[in-house]
Amino acid sequence: MQPLSNADTFGHLAQGRVIAANGGPPALDPFSFWRPTPQPWVNYEWLSDWLTWLVLSALGAGGVIAIAMGIAGGSGAALVWLAGRRAGLRAAWLASWLTILAIPAVRFRLSARPHLVALPFAAAYLAIFTSDRAFADRRRAGRSIALLIVLHVLWTNLHGSHLLGLAIAGASAIAAWPDRRRAAMLAGTTGLLALASCVSPYGPAMTIDALSHALDPAYAAVVSEWQSIATLGVGWTTVHVALHVLALIAIAPAAIRAGAATRTWLAVALLLVVAGVRSVRFVEEMLLLGAPLVAIGIATMLGARADVRPAVVAMGTIAALAIASLGVARTSLALQPIGVGLDLRQVPAEAGAHVDRELGEARVLASMPSAWYLLHAAPHARVAIDGRVPFYGPAHVQASTDALGTEGALLPYVERFGVDTIVVHHTSTIETAAVRTLPRDPRFVRTWIDASYAVYVRRDLAAARGIDPARLDALPVGYEPAAILGASDAQVAAIREDLGHLGEGPDARAFAAFVRAMLRVRPLARDAGWAGYRAPIDDAERASVDLAHRELALTRARIGRVPVVAAQSALVAALACRLDEARTLLDEARRDGEVRETIFGGVELALRDGDRDAVRAFLVEARAMPGAAGDPWIAAIDRALSEGVSCAER
């Protein structure tokens, strides 16, 4: 269970809204401006988009989440039942445990999006094609084929993963080959399903588009979820995949001998291994659809006993749930929290509302995830790119990404496509070039800034919409403590005035909280923060530090992991003598590498912890480094060591 938060989900909801308003899928794209005229658009998820929008309209976010949970949970139950049907109760319990254990590895893929429909449809296809009775005689075969055709037409119009259905059918025909009559019938069924793939508002174009999307390696270069599983690094998912592959290798000989049904499942499982290793996009299908087969193989190797001891069931279930809970807590809760409703912390919700409210039919450049959400939040605007990569093509997607992340690429792109609005994710390391370029370009003014996003607009458009071009000039772009700590009194007054122009939403308040926190500790900053902070000396300064500490906590809760904010929070926590919290925050800031604040922050902690020997050892080592003699922070630490600033001395 996770709240609606994925930018893709909101992009699909926007598409569903257009379908509902249009009375059907539009033939021409209504969202982009990358070509002079609207282009033909094949939406091969149109039915999912429309149905999800209807659910959201009728039942809200909770209804969408409930449908997603029902799809995932129902698919798991169906797969466990299939294992039990094939190899008994022991296999069913094993399949249940393996499915639970897979949750930490696949949970990042279980957001409420159209791709989830692959699980129940694949389970249904496996149920039919691995059944001993579905094709036992002509009458049953006719009913099974008719059901499959209906299912396949529905699956085709819901999502491009219907190609997996064709793969399951083809695998069953190959696995049945020693029985020529059955193999021929299943091959014919596969052909009928291929024809059923053409039954859509777009004819065969949906299937052709989905196939090209799946096979073209160019997509992996521009879409993270289409990249190799190796990009995830060593973690819960990759280790689980490795164990899954080893288990399949171990049971493969017995599965091959077990009959056509098990061979079909093995062929599908191995195909999904290839797809899942090649692309993160297929990880959940690989692990969840393959778990029952592994369970069947293990149960077969353990013997044919039908009884299952209650104590074993209890211990296995407790162990699976405990391991899965630990895995989820360690791997995914930061990005996919448990809960319902909306979680808009990682999408440009308030920036998008600003674009829609104040800029109207803007021509917006934003990163792919940001633009996906903007389709939903700013329906009057048009975007240069969004998540529909097959529509734009990998080359245009890459050029748009380069415009935000490569020095010198943004302004030629803006002129080429007539961009008048740029939504920048200023905490993203991928968009640093745009963050540096836009404040220096006189053609653009900043009309919005919040915890994660800034909006830049061409000066003529801002004037036409009646926006004061100077209303946010004094505020820093993103999290730049030095710009506040080193500001003059006049600049501080301007910063305070600009804070009044920020929005009232949680993202705007979180950014304002960071700015106010830096203003509160500014009197304590040594050399504009370049040498850290001196200790507070009276109750008023200590009260300011406590307020700054609370405000930085508000910022962190909204933006997640931003090293500079974590490092500043650690320094302020140390000033407040919250030393355990400061250590935790320093560790968080160090995850992306050591920087000046984290190196010296550890020494500041030692000072306030009263560990004078550690501080002296650091000073000896630091002074031996070339160029360190004149470092103001080293000199400040030396002075503080003699003054006595430990929390125990307060």
mmCIF file of N, CA, C and O in Angstrom, residues 422-473:
data_model
loop_
_atom_site.group_PDB
_atom_site.id
_atom_site.type_symbol
_atom_site.label_atom_id
_atom_site.label_comp_id
_atom_site.label_asym_id
_atom_site.label_seq_id
_atom_site.Cartn_x
_atom_site.Cartn_y
_atom_site.Cartn_z
ATOM 1 N N ILE A 422 10.222 27.477 -18.136
ATOM 2 C CA ILE A 422 11.079 26.348 -17.769
ATOM 3 C C ILE A 422 10.837 26.022 -16.302
ATOM 4 O O ILE A 422 10.959 26.897 -15.440
ATOM 5 N N VAL A 423 10.479 24.784 -16.036
ATOM 6 C CA VAL A 423 10.290 24.308 -14.666
ATOM 7 C C VAL A 423 11.518 23.479 -14.306
ATOM 8 O O VAL A 423 11.762 22.428 -14.900
ATOM 9 N N VAL A 424 12.300 23.971 -13.351
ATOM 10 C CA VAL A 424 13.580 23.354 -12.992
ATOM 11 C C VAL A 424 13.454 22.669 -11.637
ATOM 12 O O VAL A 424 12.955 23.269 -10.671
ATOM 13 N N HIS A 425 13.902 21.436 -11.583
ATOM 14 C CA HIS A 425 13.992 20.703 -10.313
ATOM 15 C C HIS A 425 15.342 21.064 -9.693
ATOM 16 O O HIS A 425 16.350 20.438 -9.977
ATOM 17 N N HIS A 426 15.351 22.067 -8.837
ATOM 18 C CA HIS A 426 16.635 22.652 -8.432
ATOM 19 C C HIS A 426 17.408 21.784 -7.438
ATOM 20 O O HIS A 426 18.585 22.050 -7.172
ATOM 21 N N THR A 427 16.798 20.738 -6.884
ATOM 22 C CA THR A 427 17.551 19.825 -6.014
ATOM 23 C C THR A 427 18.085 18.622 -6.785
ATOM 24 O O THR A 427 18.759 17.770 -6.196
ATOM 25 N N SER A 428 17.812 18.546 -8.068
ATOM 26 C CA SER A 428 18.271 17.420 -8.881
ATOM 27 C C SER A 428 19.668 17.710 -9.433
ATOM 28 O O SER A 428 19.909 18.761 -10.030
ATOM 29 N N THR A 429 20.563 16.756 -9.256
ATOM 30 C CA THR A 429 21.913 16.927 -9.803
ATOM 31 C C THR A 429 21.903 16.858 -11.324
ATOM 32 O O THR A 429 22.858 17.308 -11.966
ATOM 33 N N ILE A 430 20.850 16.319 -11.919
ATOM 34 C CA ILE A 430 20.771 16.192 -13.373
ATOM 35 C C ILE A 430 20.487 17.545 -14.029
ATOM 36 O O ILE A 430 20.797 17.754 -15.198
ATOM 37 N N GLU A 431 19.917 18.498 -13.289
ATOM 38 C CA GLU A 431 19.505 19.774 -13.880
ATOM 39 C C GLU A 431 20.353 20.951 -13.392
ATOM 40 O O GLU A 431 19.927 22.100 -13.451
ATOM 41 N N THR A 432 21.565 20.659 -12.951
ATOM 42 C CA THR A 432 22.408 21.731 -12.410
ATOM 43 C C THR A 432 22.777 22.774 -13.460
ATOM 44 O O THR A 432 22.936 23.957 -13.132
ATOM 45 N N ALA A 433 22.921 22.362 -14.714
ATOM 46 C CA ALA A 433 23.273 23.339 -15.753
ATOM 47 C C ALA A 433 22.184 24.391 -15.892
ATOM 48 O O ALA A 433 22.469 25.592 -15.998
ATOM 49 N N ALA A 434 20.925 23.971 -15.888
ATOM 50 C CA ALA A 434 19.821 24.926 -15.979
ATOM 51 C C ALA A 434 19.758 25.807 -14.737
ATOM 52 O O ALA A 434 19.494 27.009 -14.829
ATOM 53 N N VAL A 435 20.010 25.228 -13.563
ATOM 54 C CA VAL A 435 19.994 25.999 -12.317
ATOM 55 C C VAL A 435 21.045 27.104 -12.360
ATOM 56 O O VAL A 435 20.820 28.221 -11.879
ATOM 57 N N ARG A 436 22.200 26.825 -12.963
ATOM 58 C CA ARG A 436 23.257 27.838 -13.054
ATOM 59 C C ARG A 436 22.997 28.854 -14.163
ATOM 60 O O ARG A 436 23.320 30.028 -14.038
ATOM 61 N N THR A 437 22.414 28.406 -15.273
ATOM 62 C CA THR A 437 22.279 29.258 -16.455
ATOM 63 C C THR A 437 21.161 30.282 -16.325
ATOM 64 O O THR A 437 21.334 31.468 -16.646
ATOM 65 N N LEU A 438 19.997 29.864 -15.864
ATOM 66 C CA LEU A 438 18.807 30.716 -15.940
ATOM 67 C C LEU A 438 18.891 31.991 -15.097
ATOM 68 O O LEU A 438 18.440 33.049 -15.566
ATOM 69 N N PRO A 439 19.453 31.966 -13.885
ATOM 70 C CA PRO A 439 19.512 33.239 -13.137
ATOM 71 C C PRO A 439 20.367 34.303 -13.819
ATOM 72 O O PRO A 439 20.194 35.498 -13.552
ATOM 73 N N ARG A 440 21.267 33.882 -14.708
ATOM 74 C CA ARG A 440 22.143 34.850 -15.385
ATOM 75 C C ARG A 440 21.593 35.323 -16.722
ATOM 76 O O ARG A 440 22.174 36.201 -17.351
ATOM 77 N N ASP A 441 20.506 34.736 -17.164
ATOM 78 C CA ASP A 441 19.961 35.074 -18.484
ATOM 79 C C ASP A 441 18.926 36.190 -18.335
ATOM 80 O O ASP A 441 17.879 35.997 -17.711
ATOM 81 N N PRO A 442 19.169 37.359 -18.915
ATOM 82 C CA PRO A 442 18.237 38.479 -18.743
ATOM 83 C C PRO A 442 16.888 38.265 -19.425
ATOM 84 O O PRO A 442 15.937 39.001 -19.147
ATOM 85 N N ARG A 443 16.804 37.286 -20.323
ATOM 86 C CA ARG A 443 15.528 37.045 -21.005
ATOM 87 C C ARG A 443 14.513 36.352 -20.104
ATOM 88 O O ARG A 443 13.321 36.335 -20.410
ATOM 89 N N PHE A 444 14.977 35.742 -18.985
ATOM 90 C CA PHE A 444 14.085 34.986 -18.116
ATOM 91 C C PHE A 444 14.018 35.620 -16.733
ATOM 92 O O PHE A 444 15.007 36.164 -16.224
ATOM 93 N N VAL A 445 12.846 35.546 -16.116
ATOM 94 C CA VAL A 445 12.663 35.967 -14.727
ATOM 95 C C VAL A 445 12.103 34.774 -13.947
ATOM 96 O O VAL A 445 11.409 33.927 -14.498
ATOM 97 N N ARG A 446 12.442 34.729 -12.675
ATOM 98 C CA ARG A 446 11.937 33.647 -11.823
ATOM 99 C C ARG A 446 10.600 34.082 -11.240
ATOM 100 O O ARG A 446 10.506 35.118 -10.574
ATOM 101 N N THR A 447 9.570 33.302 -11.475
ATOM 102 C CA THR A 447 8.230 33.647 -10.996
ATOM 103 C C THR A 447 7.759 32.727 -9.877
ATOM 104 O O THR A 447 6.694 32.967 -9.299
ATOM 105 N N TRP A 448 8.536 31.672 -9.599
ATOM 106 C CA TRP A 448 8.131 30.735 -8.542
ATOM 107 C C TRP A 448 9.360 30.017 -8.016
ATOM 108 O O TRP A 448 10.278 29.707 -8.765
ATOM 109 N N ILE A 449 9.360 29.750 -6.702
ATOM 110 C CA ILE A 449 10.356 28.852 -6.118
ATOM 111 C C ILE A 449 9.734 28.188 -4.902
ATOM 112 O O ILE A 449 8.978 28.816 -4.147
ATOM 113 N N ASP A 450 10.001 26.895 -4.739
ATOM 114 C CA ASP A 450 9.539 26.181 -3.560
ATOM 115 C C ASP A 450 10.611 25.172 -3.143
ATOM 116 O O ASP A 450 11.772 25.290 -3.544
ATOM 117 N N ALA A 451 10.241 24.203 -2.360
ATOM 118 C CA ALA A 451 11.209 23.284 -1.767
ATOM 119 C C ALA A 451 12.037 22.534 -2.795
ATOM 120 O O ALA A 451 13.196 22.209 -2.546
ATOM 121 N N SER A 452 11.469 22.249 -3.960
ATOM 122 C CA SER A 452 12.186 21.449 -4.957
ATOM 123 C C SER A 452 12.187 22.051 -6.355
ATOM 124 O O SER A 452 13.001 21.636 -7.187
ATOM 125 N N TYR A 453 11.302 22.992 -6.649
ATOM 126 C CA TYR A 453 11.140 23.459 -8.019
ATOM 127 C C TYR A 453 11.196 24.982 -8.109
ATOM 128 O O TYR A 453 10.813 25.693 -7.175
ATOM 129 N N ALA A 454 11.692 25.449 -9.254
ATOM 130 C CA ALA A 454 11.663 26.867 -9.585
ATOM 131 C C ALA A 454 11.093 27.003 -10.993
ATOM 132 O O ALA A 454 11.292 26.130 -11.841
ATOM 133 N N VAL A 455 10.377 28.092 -11.230
ATOM 134 C CA VAL A 455 9.781 28.352 -12.542
ATOM 135 C C VAL A 455 10.396 29.632 -13.100
ATOM 136 O O VAL A 455 10.376 30.685 -12.436
ATOM 137 N N TYR A 456 10.938 29.529 -14.304
ATOM 138 C CA TYR A 456 11.502 30.675 -15.024
ATOM 139 C C TYR A 456 10.649 30.941 -16.256
ATOM 140 O O TYR A 456 10.283 30.008 -16.982
ATOM 141 N N VAL A 457 10.370 32.210 -16.482
ATOM 142 C CA VAL A 457 9.463 32.612 -17.552
ATOM 143 C C VAL A 457 10.133 33.705 -18.376
ATOM 144 O O VAL A 457 10.843 34.566 -17.825
ATOM 145 N N ARG A 458 9.919 33.657 -19.679
ATOM 146 C CA ARG A 458 10.421 34.756 -20.518
ATOM 147 C C ARG A 458 9.833 36.079 -20.030
ATOM 148 O O ARG A 458 8.657 36.170 -19.683
ATOM 149 N N ARG A 459 10.681 37.083 -20.036
ATOM 150 C CA ARG A 459 10.289 38.371 -19.471
ATOM 151 C C ARG A 459 9.040 38.938 -20.149
ATOM 152 O O ARG A 459 8.161 39.506 -19.473
ATOM 153 N N ASP A 460 8.911 38.750 -21.456
ATOM 154 C CA ASP A 460 7.739 39.301 -22.146
ATOM 155 C C ASP A 460 6.456 38.583 -21.737
ATOM 156 O O ASP A 460 5.391 39.198 -21.617
ATOM 157 N N LEU A 461 6.528 37.260 -21.500
ATOM 158 C CA LEU A 461 5.344 36.528 -21.051
ATOM 159 C C LEU A 461 4.968 36.954 -19.638
ATOM 160 O O LEU A 461 3.781 37.152 -19.331
ATOM 161 N N ALA A 462 5.961 37.141 -18.762
ATOM 162 C CA ALA A 462 5.673 37.592 -17.397
ATOM 163 C C ALA A 462 4.990 38.957 -17.414
ATOM 164 O O ALA A 462 4.021 39.198 -16.674
ATOM 165 N N ALA A 463 5.476 39.843 -18.280
ATOM 166 C CA ALA A 463 4.865 41.171 -18.375
ATOM 167 C C ALA A 463 3.435 41.072 -18.887
ATOM 168 O O ALA A 463 2.527 41.758 -18.387
ATOM 169 N N ALA A 464 3.219 40.213 -19.885
ATOM 170 C CA ALA A 464 1.880 40.059 -20.448
ATOM 171 C C ALA A 464 0.896 39.495 -19.425
ATOM 172 O O ALA A 464 -0.298 39.806 -19.471
ATOM 173 N N ARG A 465 1.394 38.670 -18.500
ATOM 174 C CA ARG A 465 0.521 38.074 -17.486
ATOM 175 C C ARG A 465 0.473 38.908 -16.204
ATOM 176 O O ARG A 465 -0.134 38.503 -15.213
ATOM 177 N N GLY A 466 1.125 40.088 -16.200
ATOM 178 C CA GLY A 466 1.067 40.983 -15.055
ATOM 179 C C GLY A 466 1.857 40.515 -13.849
ATOM 180 O O GLY A 466 1.493 40.806 -12.704
ATOM 181 N N ILE A 467 2.956 39.793 -14.079
ATOM 182 C CA ILE A 467 3.774 39.276 -12.987
ATOM 183 C C ILE A 467 4.944 40.224 -12.741
ATOM 184 O O ILE A 467 5.668 40.580 -13.673
ATOM 185 N N ASP A 468 5.134 40.628 -11.499
ATOM 186 C CA ASP A 468 6.265 41.483 -11.131
ATOM 187 C C ASP A 468 7.557 40.706 -11.361
ATOM 188 O O ASP A 468 7.799 39.694 -10.696
ATOM 189 N N PRO A 469 8.418 41.142 -12.279
ATOM 190 C CA PRO A 469 9.616 40.357 -12.601
ATOM 191 C C PRO A 469 10.664 40.338 -11.495
ATOM 192 O O PRO A 469 11.581 39.528 -11.541
ATOM 193 N N ALA A 470 10.538 41.217 -10.499
ATOM 194 C CA ALA A 470 11.572 41.305 -9.469
ATOM 195 C C ALA A 470 11.109 40.736 -8.127
ATOM 196 O O ALA A 470 11.810 40.876 -7.130
ATOM 197 N N ARG A 471 9.957 40.084 -8.101
ATOM 198 C CA ARG A 471 9.383 39.736 -6.803
ATOM 199 C C ARG A 471 10.150 38.635 -6.067
ATOM 200 O O ARG A 471 9.975 38.470 -4.864
ATOM 201 N N LEU A 472 10.990 37.864 -6.755
ATOM 202 C CA LEU A 472 11.745 36.793 -6.101
ATOM 203 C C LEU A 472 13.247 36.930 -6.320
ATOM 204 O O LEU A 472 13.993 35.976 -6.102
ATOM 205 N N ASP A 473 13.705 38.099 -6.734
ATOM 206 C CA ASP A 473 15.117 38.287 -7.086
ATOM 207 C C ASP A 473 16.063 38.058 -5.916
ATOM 208 O O ASP A 473 17.186 37.589 -6.097
#
